Amino acid sequence: MTSTGMNMMSRIVFYEDRNFQGRSYECMSDCPDMSSYLSRCHSCRVERGCFMVYDRTNYMGNQYFMRRGEYADYMSMMGMSDSIRSCRMIPMYRGSYRMKIYERENFGGQMYDLMDDCDNIMDRYRMSNCMSCHVMDGHWLMYEQPNYRGRMMYMWPGEYRNFMNMGYSGMRFMSMRRITDSCY
């Protein structure tokens, strides 16, 4: 896995009010609990890099991908409450991408190798569900619905044996996308 020095320059600024008003909190790395810095969050500006934001502390709950740009009222735009409680910096990655997806938990059932984006696992692989995966290379976003829609989950190299144990009970992942240089 190759990460570049760009990671040190990643920066996101959260604001309590819409249109970048009110108290702000600047973050340049992972933050497991933002509640002591801001009471609410209605806008943000990603100045460099990409981040995942979460509606619960310790990187739990619903996840949202934020790339460089201005989000003057992103909370209502994404259908979120004002409860962003943690954020994780996504390191820039240059290299190959590889992930094995499995139909059942603990790497059971059908298995397929992914090296590029997949907008619909049912259409491509005749696979009705993805319950576990092994990310060998790269950083990925997995989506609940085909065509990169619905709730999402950020995945980095590692073994993910059971999505239900990760707080995603009842959630099926139906599409996957690589987080590439074009995201930055």
XYZ file of N, CA, C and O in Angstrom:
736
model
N 0.846 -1.171 0.000
C 0.000 0.000 0.000
C 0.887 1.227 0.000
O 1.820 1.326 0.772
N 0.574 2.190 -0.829
C 1.358 3.401 -0.941
C 0.493 4.594 -0.580
O -0.526 4.830 -1.197
N 0.888 5.329 0.426
C 0.225 6.577 0.776
C 1.219 7.695 0.554
O 2.407 7.527 0.758
N 0.732 8.857 0.165
C 1.635 9.964 -0.130
C 1.666 10.963 1.011
O 0.871 10.909 1.933
N 2.568 11.926 0.912
C 2.679 12.987 1.898
C 1.481 13.916 1.921
O 1.358 14.752 2.805
N 0.583 13.817 0.953
C -0.607 14.659 0.911
C -1.456 14.478 2.165
O -2.208 15.364 2.526
N -1.352 13.334 2.822
C -2.178 13.071 3.992
C -1.968 14.127 5.068
O -2.890 14.500 5.770
N -0.747 14.607 5.230
C -0.439 15.589 6.254
C -1.146 16.906 5.980
O -1.313 17.715 6.874
N -1.570 17.145 4.757
C -2.179 18.410 4.405
C -3.699 18.344 4.364
O -4.334 19.347 4.088
N -4.308 17.222 4.622
C -5.764 17.127 4.601
C -6.351 18.045 5.657
O -5.817 18.173 6.759
N -7.463 18.703 5.297
C -8.072 19.626 6.250
C -9.552 19.823 5.964
O -9.946 20.049 4.833
N -10.348 19.733 7.030
C -11.777 19.992 6.964
C -12.123 20.948 8.097
O -11.556 20.849 9.187
N -13.009 21.904 7.807
C -13.446 22.861 8.826
C -14.960 22.724 8.966
O -15.696 22.849 7.978
N -15.406 22.454 10.183
C -16.830 22.326 10.486
C -17.328 23.630 11.108
O -16.616 24.253 11.899
N -18.567 24.014 10.761
C -19.178 25.236 11.285
C -20.521 24.890 11.920
O -21.268 24.057 11.395
N -20.831 25.588 13.014
C -22.093 25.316 13.695
C -23.305 25.726 12.865
O -24.341 25.073 12.921
N -23.184 26.799 12.100
C -24.329 27.318 11.354
C -24.157 27.153 9.842
O -23.058 26.903 9.353
N -25.254 27.333 9.124
C -25.222 27.264 7.665
C -24.349 28.397 7.104
O -24.116 29.392 7.771
N -23.897 28.218 5.881
C -23.107 29.226 5.162
C -21.822 29.615 5.904
O -21.424 30.774 5.893
N -21.196 28.634 6.558
C -19.878 28.802 7.177
C -19.873 29.880 8.265
O -18.918 30.615 8.417
N -20.950 29.949 9.011
C -21.090 30.928 10.087
C -21.020 30.226 11.445
O -21.167 29.025 11.541
N -20.812 31.018 12.469
C -20.787 30.500 13.835
C -19.433 29.920 14.197
O -18.454 30.039 13.459
N -19.414 29.294 15.338
C -18.181 28.683 15.830
C -17.696 27.628 14.851
O -18.506 26.967 14.202
N -16.373 27.460 14.756
C -15.826 26.475 13.813
C -14.832 25.573 14.521
O -14.302 25.904 15.587
N -14.597 24.434 13.885
C -13.599 23.488 14.372
C -12.838 22.952 13.169
O -13.439 22.424 12.232
N -11.519 23.114 13.172
C -10.659 22.653 12.085
C -10.058 21.309 12.453
O -9.567 21.119 13.557
N -10.086 20.392 11.494
C -9.592 19.046 11.742
C -8.654 18.642 10.603
O -8.987 18.835 9.437
N -7.503 18.077 10.963
C -6.530 17.668 9.958
C -6.196 16.182 10.051
O -5.304 15.700 9.378
N -6.920 15.466 10.919
C -6.687 14.036 11.089
C -7.964 13.415 11.652
O -9.012 14.053 11.681
N -7.884 12.191 12.117
C -9.042 11.524 12.699
C -9.448 12.217 13.997
O -8.599 12.673 14.760
N -10.746 12.274 14.237
C -11.274 12.842 15.477
C -12.419 11.944 15.951
O -13.489 11.952 15.349
N -12.205 11.150 17.006
C -13.226 10.202 17.446
C -14.418 10.831 18.170
O -15.469 10.204 18.279
N -14.278 12.075 18.655
C -15.389 12.716 19.365
C -15.302 14.225 19.199
O -14.472 14.889 19.824
N -16.175 14.793 18.369
C -16.176 16.232 18.102
C -17.118 17.001 19.014
O -17.158 18.228 18.967
N -17.877 16.325 19.858
C -18.917 16.984 20.641
C -18.371 18.033 21.611
O -19.090 18.957 21.975
N -17.124 17.942 22.012
C -16.573 18.952 22.910
C -16.156 20.222 22.162
O -15.905 21.250 22.782
N -16.096 20.166 20.814
C -15.695 21.324 20.019
C -16.883 22.101 19.467
O -16.827 23.318 19.350
N -17.943 21.388 19.077
C -19.124 22.021 18.487
C -20.390 21.393 19.059
O -20.443 20.184 19.253
N -21.399 22.226 19.279
C -22.671 21.691 19.780
C -23.545 21.174 18.644
O -24.415 20.336 18.851
N -23.324 21.689 17.441
C -24.057 21.244 16.253
C -23.181 21.541 15.042
O -22.163 22.201 15.167
N -23.600 21.076 13.880
C -22.809 21.301 12.669
C -23.755 21.378 11.478
O -24.455 20.416 11.186
N -23.763 22.547 10.788
C -24.659 22.715 9.644
C -23.937 22.981 8.331
O -24.563 22.976 7.275
N -22.630 23.240 8.377
C -21.884 23.446 7.135
C -20.433 23.045 7.360
O -19.968 22.961 8.492
N -19.755 22.787 6.244
C -18.325 22.477 6.346
C -17.633 22.811 5.039
O -18.262 22.943 3.994
N -16.335 22.927 5.140
C -15.497 23.221 3.984
C -14.337 22.219 4.025
O -13.557 22.227 4.974
N -14.254 21.372 3.004
C -13.118 20.454 2.892
C -12.096 21.168 2.026
O -12.305 21.344 0.836
N -11.012 21.599 2.657
C -10.012 22.381 1.939
C -9.020 21.504 1.192
O -8.569 21.868 0.121
N -8.688 20.369 1.777
C -7.782 19.423 1.130
C -8.127 18.021 1.585
O -8.461 17.792 2.746
N -8.007 17.075 0.669
C -8.207 15.678 1.019
C -9.654 15.242 1.025
O -10.534 15.938 0.519
N -9.895 14.071 1.602
C -11.226 13.488 1.724
C -11.411 12.986 3.152
O -10.451 12.541 3.785
N -12.646 13.017 3.608
C -12.978 12.585 4.960
C -14.275 11.795 4.950
O -15.125 12.000 4.091
N -14.419 10.922 5.933
C -15.711 10.315 6.257
C -16.174 11.007 7.522
O -15.379 11.202 8.453
N -17.441 11.395 7.561
C -18.019 11.948 8.781
C -19.083 10.981 9.277
O -19.728 10.292 8.476
N -19.257 10.925 10.588
C -20.136 9.943 11.236
C -21.089 10.650 12.187
O -20.714 11.644 12.813
N -22.283 10.098 12.340
C -23.249 10.735 13.232
C -23.188 10.225 14.668
O -24.000 10.596 15.504
N -22.191 9.389 14.978
C -21.947 8.932 16.341
C -20.454 9.015 16.638
O -19.633 9.046 15.723
N -20.111 9.034 17.899
C -18.706 9.076 18.278
C -18.014 7.770 17.896
O -18.664 6.767 17.607
N -16.702 7.816 17.905
C -15.860 6.645 17.633
C -16.136 5.996 16.282
O -16.096 4.776 16.153
N -16.446 6.833 15.288
C -16.592 6.382 13.893
C -17.719 5.361 13.731
O -17.610 4.422 12.953
N -18.784 5.558 14.450
C -19.939 4.654 14.388
C -21.127 5.395 13.784
O -21.129 6.604 13.655
N -22.148 4.627 13.440
C -23.377 5.210 12.903
C -23.303 5.422 11.409
O -22.472 4.843 10.713
N -24.194 6.267 10.917
C -24.225 6.563 9.487
C -22.960 7.305 9.080
O -22.458 8.150 9.815
N -22.473 6.965 7.884
C -21.239 7.535 7.365
C -21.535 8.330 6.103
O -22.392 7.946 5.314
N -20.779 9.418 5.913
C -20.935 10.256 4.728
C -19.553 10.628 4.207
O -18.693 11.047 4.976
N -19.367 10.505 2.905
C -18.091 10.792 2.247
C -18.047 12.269 1.874
O -18.973 12.787 1.248
N -16.975 12.939 2.261
C -16.805 14.360 1.960
C -15.496 14.547 1.200
O -14.429 14.196 1.697
N -15.591 15.094 -0.015
C -14.406 15.411 -0.806
C -14.200 16.918 -0.817
O -15.042 17.651 -0.312
N -13.100 17.358 -1.396
C -12.785 18.784 -1.420
C -13.963 19.569 -1.991
O -14.516 19.230 -3.036
N -14.337 20.616 -1.274
C -15.437 21.463 -1.704
C -16.090 22.167 -0.540
O -15.712 21.990 0.616
N -17.082 22.984 -0.869
C -17.819 23.729 0.140
C -19.226 23.168 0.254
O -19.897 22.949 -0.747
N -19.651 22.963 1.480
C -20.967 22.410 1.777
C -21.674 23.402 2.696
O -21.640 23.269 3.917
N -22.310 24.428 2.097
C -22.906 25.535 2.848
C -24.078 25.080 3.719
O -24.379 25.701 4.740
N -24.751 24.022 3.318
C -25.880 23.479 4.094
C -25.924 21.983 3.854
O -26.938 21.421 3.478
N -24.812 21.323 4.067
C -24.711 19.913 3.707
C -25.590 19.026 4.573
O -25.980 17.947 4.162
N -25.932 19.481 5.763
C -26.740 18.640 6.639
C -28.093 18.344 6.000
O -28.513 17.206 5.938
N -28.790 19.362 5.509
C -30.090 19.116 4.885
C -29.923 18.523 3.489
O -30.741 17.736 3.045
N -28.829 18.891 2.801
C -28.575 18.372 1.465
C -28.433 16.847 1.486
O -28.894 16.153 0.598
N -27.809 16.316 2.536
C -27.598 14.874 2.634
C -28.644 14.197 3.498
O -28.558 13.004 3.743
N -29.611 14.952 4.008
C -30.641 14.364 4.841
C -30.142 13.993 6.226
O -30.666 13.083 6.862
N -29.140 14.701 6.708
C -28.559 14.399 8.013
C -29.154 15.290 9.086
O -29.614 16.376 8.813
N -29.077 14.818 10.316
C -29.386 15.677 11.459
C -28.129 16.501 11.727
O -27.156 16.404 11.002
N -28.131 17.282 12.793
C -26.936 18.077 13.075
C -26.038 17.363 14.075
O -25.420 17.984 14.916
N -25.949 16.067 13.948
C -25.253 15.291 14.972
C -23.944 14.656 14.499
O -23.654 13.535 14.847
N -23.152 15.387 13.721
C -21.838 14.848 13.361
C -21.017 14.775 14.633
O -20.832 15.765 15.331
N -20.544 13.588 14.942
C -19.835 13.375 16.196
C -18.394 12.903 16.023
O -17.631 12.924 16.972
N -18.023 12.458 14.819
C -16.640 12.041 14.591
C -16.319 12.137 13.109
O -17.220 12.186 12.270
N -15.022 12.196 12.794
C -14.611 12.208 11.391
C -13.297 11.455 11.252
O -12.507 11.375 12.181
N -13.109 10.884 10.089
C -11.903 10.108 9.789
C -11.320 10.618 8.474
O -12.011 10.712 7.466
N -10.021 10.942 8.502
C -9.330 11.351 7.289
C -9.076 10.114 6.427
O -8.668 9.075 6.938
N -9.335 10.227 5.140
C -9.053 9.133 4.211
C -7.711 9.438 3.553
O -7.577 10.440 2.848
N -6.703 8.611 3.803
C -5.388 8.898 3.221
C -5.401 8.764 1.701
O -6.100 7.907 1.159
N -4.658 9.627 1.047
C -4.528 9.510 -0.411
C -3.777 8.223 -0.702
O -2.809 7.897 -0.030
N -4.253 7.509 -1.680
C -3.675 6.216 -2.016
C -3.394 6.165 -3.505
O -4.248 6.545 -4.320
N -2.214 5.707 -3.847
C -1.862 5.468 -5.253
C -1.321 4.059 -5.332
O -0.330 3.735 -4.706
N -1.971 3.249 -6.079
C -1.564 1.858 -6.205
C -2.704 1.037 -6.768
O -3.695 1.567 -7.257
N -2.574 -0.258 -6.679
C -3.616 -1.141 -7.195
C -4.745 -1.256 -6.167
O -4.564 -0.960 -4.987
N -5.898 -1.675 -6.647
C -7.082 -1.873 -5.811
C -7.506 -3.324 -5.924
O -7.597 -3.856 -7.031
N -7.778 -3.935 -4.775
C -8.227 -5.330 -4.806
C -9.027 -5.629 -3.547
O -8.595 -5.327 -2.435
N -10.200 -6.223 -3.757
C -11.066 -6.607 -2.664
C -11.810 -7.875 -3.050
O -12.251 -8.015 -4.181
N -11.929 -8.796 -2.105
C -12.746 -9.989 -2.294
C -14.051 -9.772 -1.543
O -14.033 -9.373 -0.376
N -15.165 -9.997 -2.229
C -16.469 -9.874 -1.588
C -17.088 -11.258 -1.466
O -16.898 -12.114 -2.338
N -17.821 -11.464 -0.374
C -18.407 -12.772 -0.077
C -19.898 -12.621 0.182
O -20.348 -11.654 0.810
N -20.633 -13.621 -0.258
C -22.086 -13.633 -0.120
C -22.527 -13.745 1.336
O -23.539 -13.189 1.729
N -21.768 -14.457 2.145
C -22.153 -14.696 3.541
C -21.073 -14.204 4.498
O -19.940 -13.952 4.109
N -21.429 -14.115 5.766
C -20.458 -13.720 6.779
C -19.352 -14.758 6.891
O -19.493 -15.886 6.442
N -18.250 -14.360 7.495
C -17.066 -15.212 7.686
C -16.530 -15.783 6.379
O -16.076 -16.926 6.329
N -16.613 -14.988 5.321
C -16.063 -15.344 4.012
C -16.708 -16.591 3.426
O -16.055 -17.403 2.773
N -18.005 -16.748 3.654
C -18.732 -17.908 3.141
C -19.509 -17.584 1.871
O -19.708 -16.442 1.493
N -19.965 -18.631 1.204
C -20.765 -18.483 -0.016
C -19.938 -18.091 -1.216
O -18.725 -18.279 -1.249
N -20.615 -17.527 -2.208
C -19.929 -17.092 -3.425
C -18.876 -16.038 -3.082
O -19.064 -15.222 -2.197
N -17.764 -16.052 -3.828
C -16.696 -15.082 -3.647
C -16.313 -14.519 -5.011
O -16.244 -15.261 -5.988
N -16.095 -13.204 -5.038
C -15.645 -12.565 -6.269
C -14.545 -11.564 -5.933
O -14.566 -10.916 -4.895
N -13.591 -11.459 -6.866
C -12.496 -10.500 -6.766
C -12.899 -9.213 -7.465
O -13.346 -9.249 -8.612
N -12.715 -8.086 -6.807
C -12.970 -6.783 -7.420
C -11.654 -6.035 -7.541
O -10.862 -6.011 -6.590
N -11.445 -5.422 -8.692
C -10.279 -4.567 -8.877
C -10.693 -3.201 -9.415
O -9.872 -2.315 -9.585
N -11.994 -3.053 -9.667
C -12.527 -1.772 -10.116
C -13.918 -1.581 -9.531
O -14.428 -2.437 -8.820
N -14.547 -0.467 -9.838
C -15.866 -0.163 -9.303
C -16.897 -1.180 -9.789
O -16.778 -1.725 -10.883
N -17.911 -1.401 -8.972
C -19.015 -2.295 -9.345
C -20.313 -1.604 -8.968
O -20.596 -1.414 -7.781
N -21.103 -1.219 -9.970
C -22.328 -0.476 -9.688
C -23.507 -1.355 -9.283
O -24.511 -0.847 -8.783
N -23.369 -2.679 -9.471
C -24.470 -3.556 -9.090
C -23.965 -5.004 -9.044
O -23.763 -5.625 -10.081
N -23.805 -5.556 -7.833
C -23.268 -6.923 -7.720
C -24.273 -7.960 -8.228
O -23.881 -9.019 -8.685
N -25.557 -7.640 -8.189
C -26.572 -8.578 -8.686
C -26.445 -8.722 -10.200
O -26.442 -9.833 -10.723
N -26.333 -7.603 -10.896
C -26.205 -7.645 -12.354
C -24.875 -8.243 -12.798
O -24.821 -9.033 -13.731
N -23.787 -7.867 -12.147
C -22.474 -8.312 -12.580
C -22.179 -9.762 -12.194
O -21.620 -10.520 -12.968
N -22.533 -10.136 -10.955
C -22.132 -11.449 -10.455
C -23.299 -12.389 -10.125
O -23.069 -13.505 -9.681
N -24.522 -11.918 -10.292
C -25.704 -12.693 -9.868
C -25.624 -13.007 -8.373
O -26.007 -14.057 -7.901
N -25.091 -12.059 -7.639
C -24.896 -12.188 -6.200
C -25.935 -11.306 -5.514
O -25.990 -10.101 -5.747
N -26.777 -11.880 -4.667
C -27.878 -11.122 -4.075
C -27.499 -10.395 -2.789
O -28.266 -9.577 -2.292
N -26.332 -10.683 -2.251
C -25.959 -10.087 -0.986
C -24.440 -10.117 -0.814
O -23.783 -10.993 -1.356
N -23.914 -9.184 -0.053
C -22.502 -9.173 0.324
C -22.461 -8.975 1.833
O -22.844 -7.922 2.330
N -22.023 -9.988 2.558
C -22.050 -9.963 4.023
C -20.664 -9.901 4.664
O -20.547 -9.735 5.875
N -19.597 -10.083 3.863
C -18.233 -9.975 4.383
C -17.295 -9.661 3.225
O -17.642 -9.863 2.061
N -16.122 -9.154 3.553
C -15.149 -8.853 2.503
C -13.746 -8.819 3.087
O -13.554 -8.725 4.299
N -12.782 -8.905 2.190
C -11.369 -8.782 2.538
C -10.773 -7.761 1.579
O -10.676 -8.023 0.379
N -10.410 -6.602 2.118
C -9.779 -5.558 1.303
C -8.278 -5.784 1.360
O -7.671 -5.695 2.423
N -7.697 -6.118 0.213
C -6.254 -6.320 0.146
C -5.521 -5.030 -0.180
O -4.462 -4.771 0.378
N -6.052 -4.237 -1.101
C -5.383 -3.018 -1.544
C -6.389 -1.909 -1.781
O -7.470 -2.137 -2.330
N -6.023 -0.697 -1.387
C -6.828 0.475 -1.680
C -7.869 0.783 -0.619
O -8.026 0.068 0.360
N -8.568 1.879 -0.863
C -9.644 2.347 0.010
C -10.925 2.347 -0.819
O -10.931 2.777 -1.971
N -12.018 1.879 -0.211
C -13.271 1.643 -0.922
C -14.455 2.229 -0.173
O -14.427 2.342 1.055
N -15.512 2.536 -0.916
C -16.808 2.851 -0.338
C -17.775 1.763 -0.788
O -17.834 1.428 -1.974
N -18.507 1.209 0.166
C -19.525 0.204 -0.140
C -20.882 0.836 0.119
O -21.065 1.533 1.119
N -21.826 0.578 -0.795
C -23.147 1.208 -0.732
C -24.239 0.172 -0.566
O -24.172 -0.921 -1.129
N -25.280 0.583 0.125
C -26.424 -0.267 0.429
C -27.243 -0.606 -0.820
O -27.847 -1.668 -0.886
N -27.277 0.275 -1.786
C -28.090 0.079 -2.987
C -27.208 0.088 -4.238
O -26.094 0.601 -4.213
N -27.735 -0.464 -5.329
C -27.002 -0.380 -6.604
C -26.783 1.080 -7.009
O -27.464 1.977 -6.528
N -25.849 1.278 -7.916
C -25.540 2.589 -8.483
C -25.070 3.595 -7.440
O -25.356 4.787 -7.541
N -24.360 3.090 -6.427
C -23.702 3.933 -5.429
C -24.688 4.841 -4.692
O -24.468 6.035 -4.527
N -25.769 4.241 -4.231
C -26.813 4.992 -3.517
C -27.053 4.382 -2.136
O -26.704 3.250 -1.876
N -27.690 5.154 -1.305
C -28.052 4.686 0.030
C -26.922 4.853 1.026
O -25.919 5.519 0.768
N -27.104 4.235 2.166
C -26.075 4.319 3.203
C -24.778 3.716 2.696
O -24.780 2.844 1.843
N -23.674 4.198 3.251
C -22.364 3.742 2.784
C -21.479 3.369 3.961
O -21.752 3.730 5.105
N -20.401 2.655 3.634
C -19.407 2.293 4.625
C -18.026 2.397 3.991
O -17.820 1.929 2.871
N -17.103 3.011 4.715
C -15.717 3.177 4.276
C -14.924 1.941 4.681
O -14.969 1.497 5.815
N -14.176 1.377 3.727
C -13.372 0.175 3.965
C -11.925 0.443 3.548
O -11.683 1.032 2.507
N -10.988 -0.010 4.355
C -9.562 0.079 4.057
C -8.968 -1.310 4.243
O -9.670 -2.221 4.692
N -7.704 -1.536 3.894
C -7.160 -2.894 3.951
C -7.394 -3.568 5.306
O -7.128 -3.008 6.364
N -7.968 -4.767 5.202
C -8.275 -5.558 6.389
C -9.357 -6.577 6.088
O -9.917 -6.615 4.994
N -9.645 -7.404 7.071
C -10.687 -8.430 6.953
C -11.935 -7.961 7.678
O -11.873 -7.521 8.826
N -13.059 -8.046 7.001
C -14.356 -7.655 7.548
C -15.247 -8.893 7.499
O -15.914 -9.151 6.505
N -15.235 -9.664 8.578
C -15.879 -10.980 8.610
C -17.396 -10.942 8.715
O -18.062 -11.869 8.275
N -17.937 -9.904 9.338
C -19.382 -9.876 9.552
C -19.849 -8.431 9.692
O -19.636 -7.811 10.723
N -20.528 -7.922 8.675
C -20.990 -6.537 8.713
C -22.011 -6.315 9.822
O -22.109 -5.239 10.378
N -22.785 -7.347 10.155
C -23.788 -7.208 11.217
C -23.123 -6.893 12.557
O -23.642 -6.116 13.335
N -21.969 -7.482 12.829
C -21.253 -7.218 14.075
C -20.642 -5.825 14.107
O -20.188 -5.369 15.143
N -20.616 -5.166 12.977
C -20.060 -3.816 12.892
C -21.161 -2.761 13.010
O -20.929 -1.592 12.738
N -22.360 -3.177 13.384
C -23.463 -2.243 13.541
C -24.276 -2.045 12.277
O -24.998 -1.064 12.150
N -24.181 -2.962 11.336
C -24.905 -2.841 10.074
C -25.886 -3.984 9.894
O -26.018 -4.539 8.809
N -26.580 -4.354 10.953
C -27.528 -5.466 10.846
C -28.645 -5.085 9.881
O -29.139 -3.959 9.879
N -28.997 -6.006 9.050
C -30.045 -5.793 8.071
C -29.619 -5.003 6.851
O -30.390 -4.811 5.926
N -28.394 -4.529 6.828
C -27.918 -3.742 5.692
C -27.187 -4.650 4.709
O -26.344 -5.438 5.103
N -27.559 -4.535 3.453
C -26.915 -5.311 2.392
C -26.130 -4.346 1.527
O -26.613 -3.281 1.185
N -24.932 -4.739 1.148
C -24.129 -3.893 0.275
C -24.266 -4.391 -1.152
O -24.029 -5.562 -1.435
N -24.689 -3.494 -2.043
C -25.002 -3.881 -3.415
C -24.107 -3.216 -4.468
O -24.173 -3.576 -5.628
N -23.287 -2.226 -4.082
C -22.348 -1.608 -5.021
C -21.111 -1.140 -4.258
O -21.171 -0.865 -3.064
N -19.983 -1.087 -4.972
C -18.699 -0.736 -4.373
C -17.946 0.203 -5.311
O -17.973 0.029 -6.513
N -17.262 1.178 -4.726
C -16.506 2.150 -5.520
C -15.150 2.400 -4.868
O -15.055 2.540 -3.653
N -14.110 2.495 -5.701
C -12.764 2.821 -5.213
C -12.678 4.321 -4.906
O -13.287 5.128 -5.589
N -11.939 4.660 -3.882
C -11.640 6.069 -3.608
C -10.305 6.339 -4.292
O -9.249 5.923 -3.817
N -10.357 7.003 -5.444
C -9.180 7.201 -6.278
C -8.707 8.654 -6.243
O -9.350 9.510 -5.627
N -7.623 8.930 -6.948
C -7.078 10.274 -7.029
C -8.131 11.285 -7.479
O -8.093 12.447 -7.071
N -9.067 10.887 -8.321
C -10.083 11.809 -8.823
C -10.995 12.315 -7.715
O -11.674 13.315 -7.880
N -11.008 11.640 -6.583
C -11.820 12.081 -5.441
C -11.189 13.258 -4.711
O -11.836 13.956 -3.959
N -9.892 13.423 -4.893
C -9.179 14.475 -4.169
C -9.180 15.718 -4.993
O -8.757 16.639 -5.037
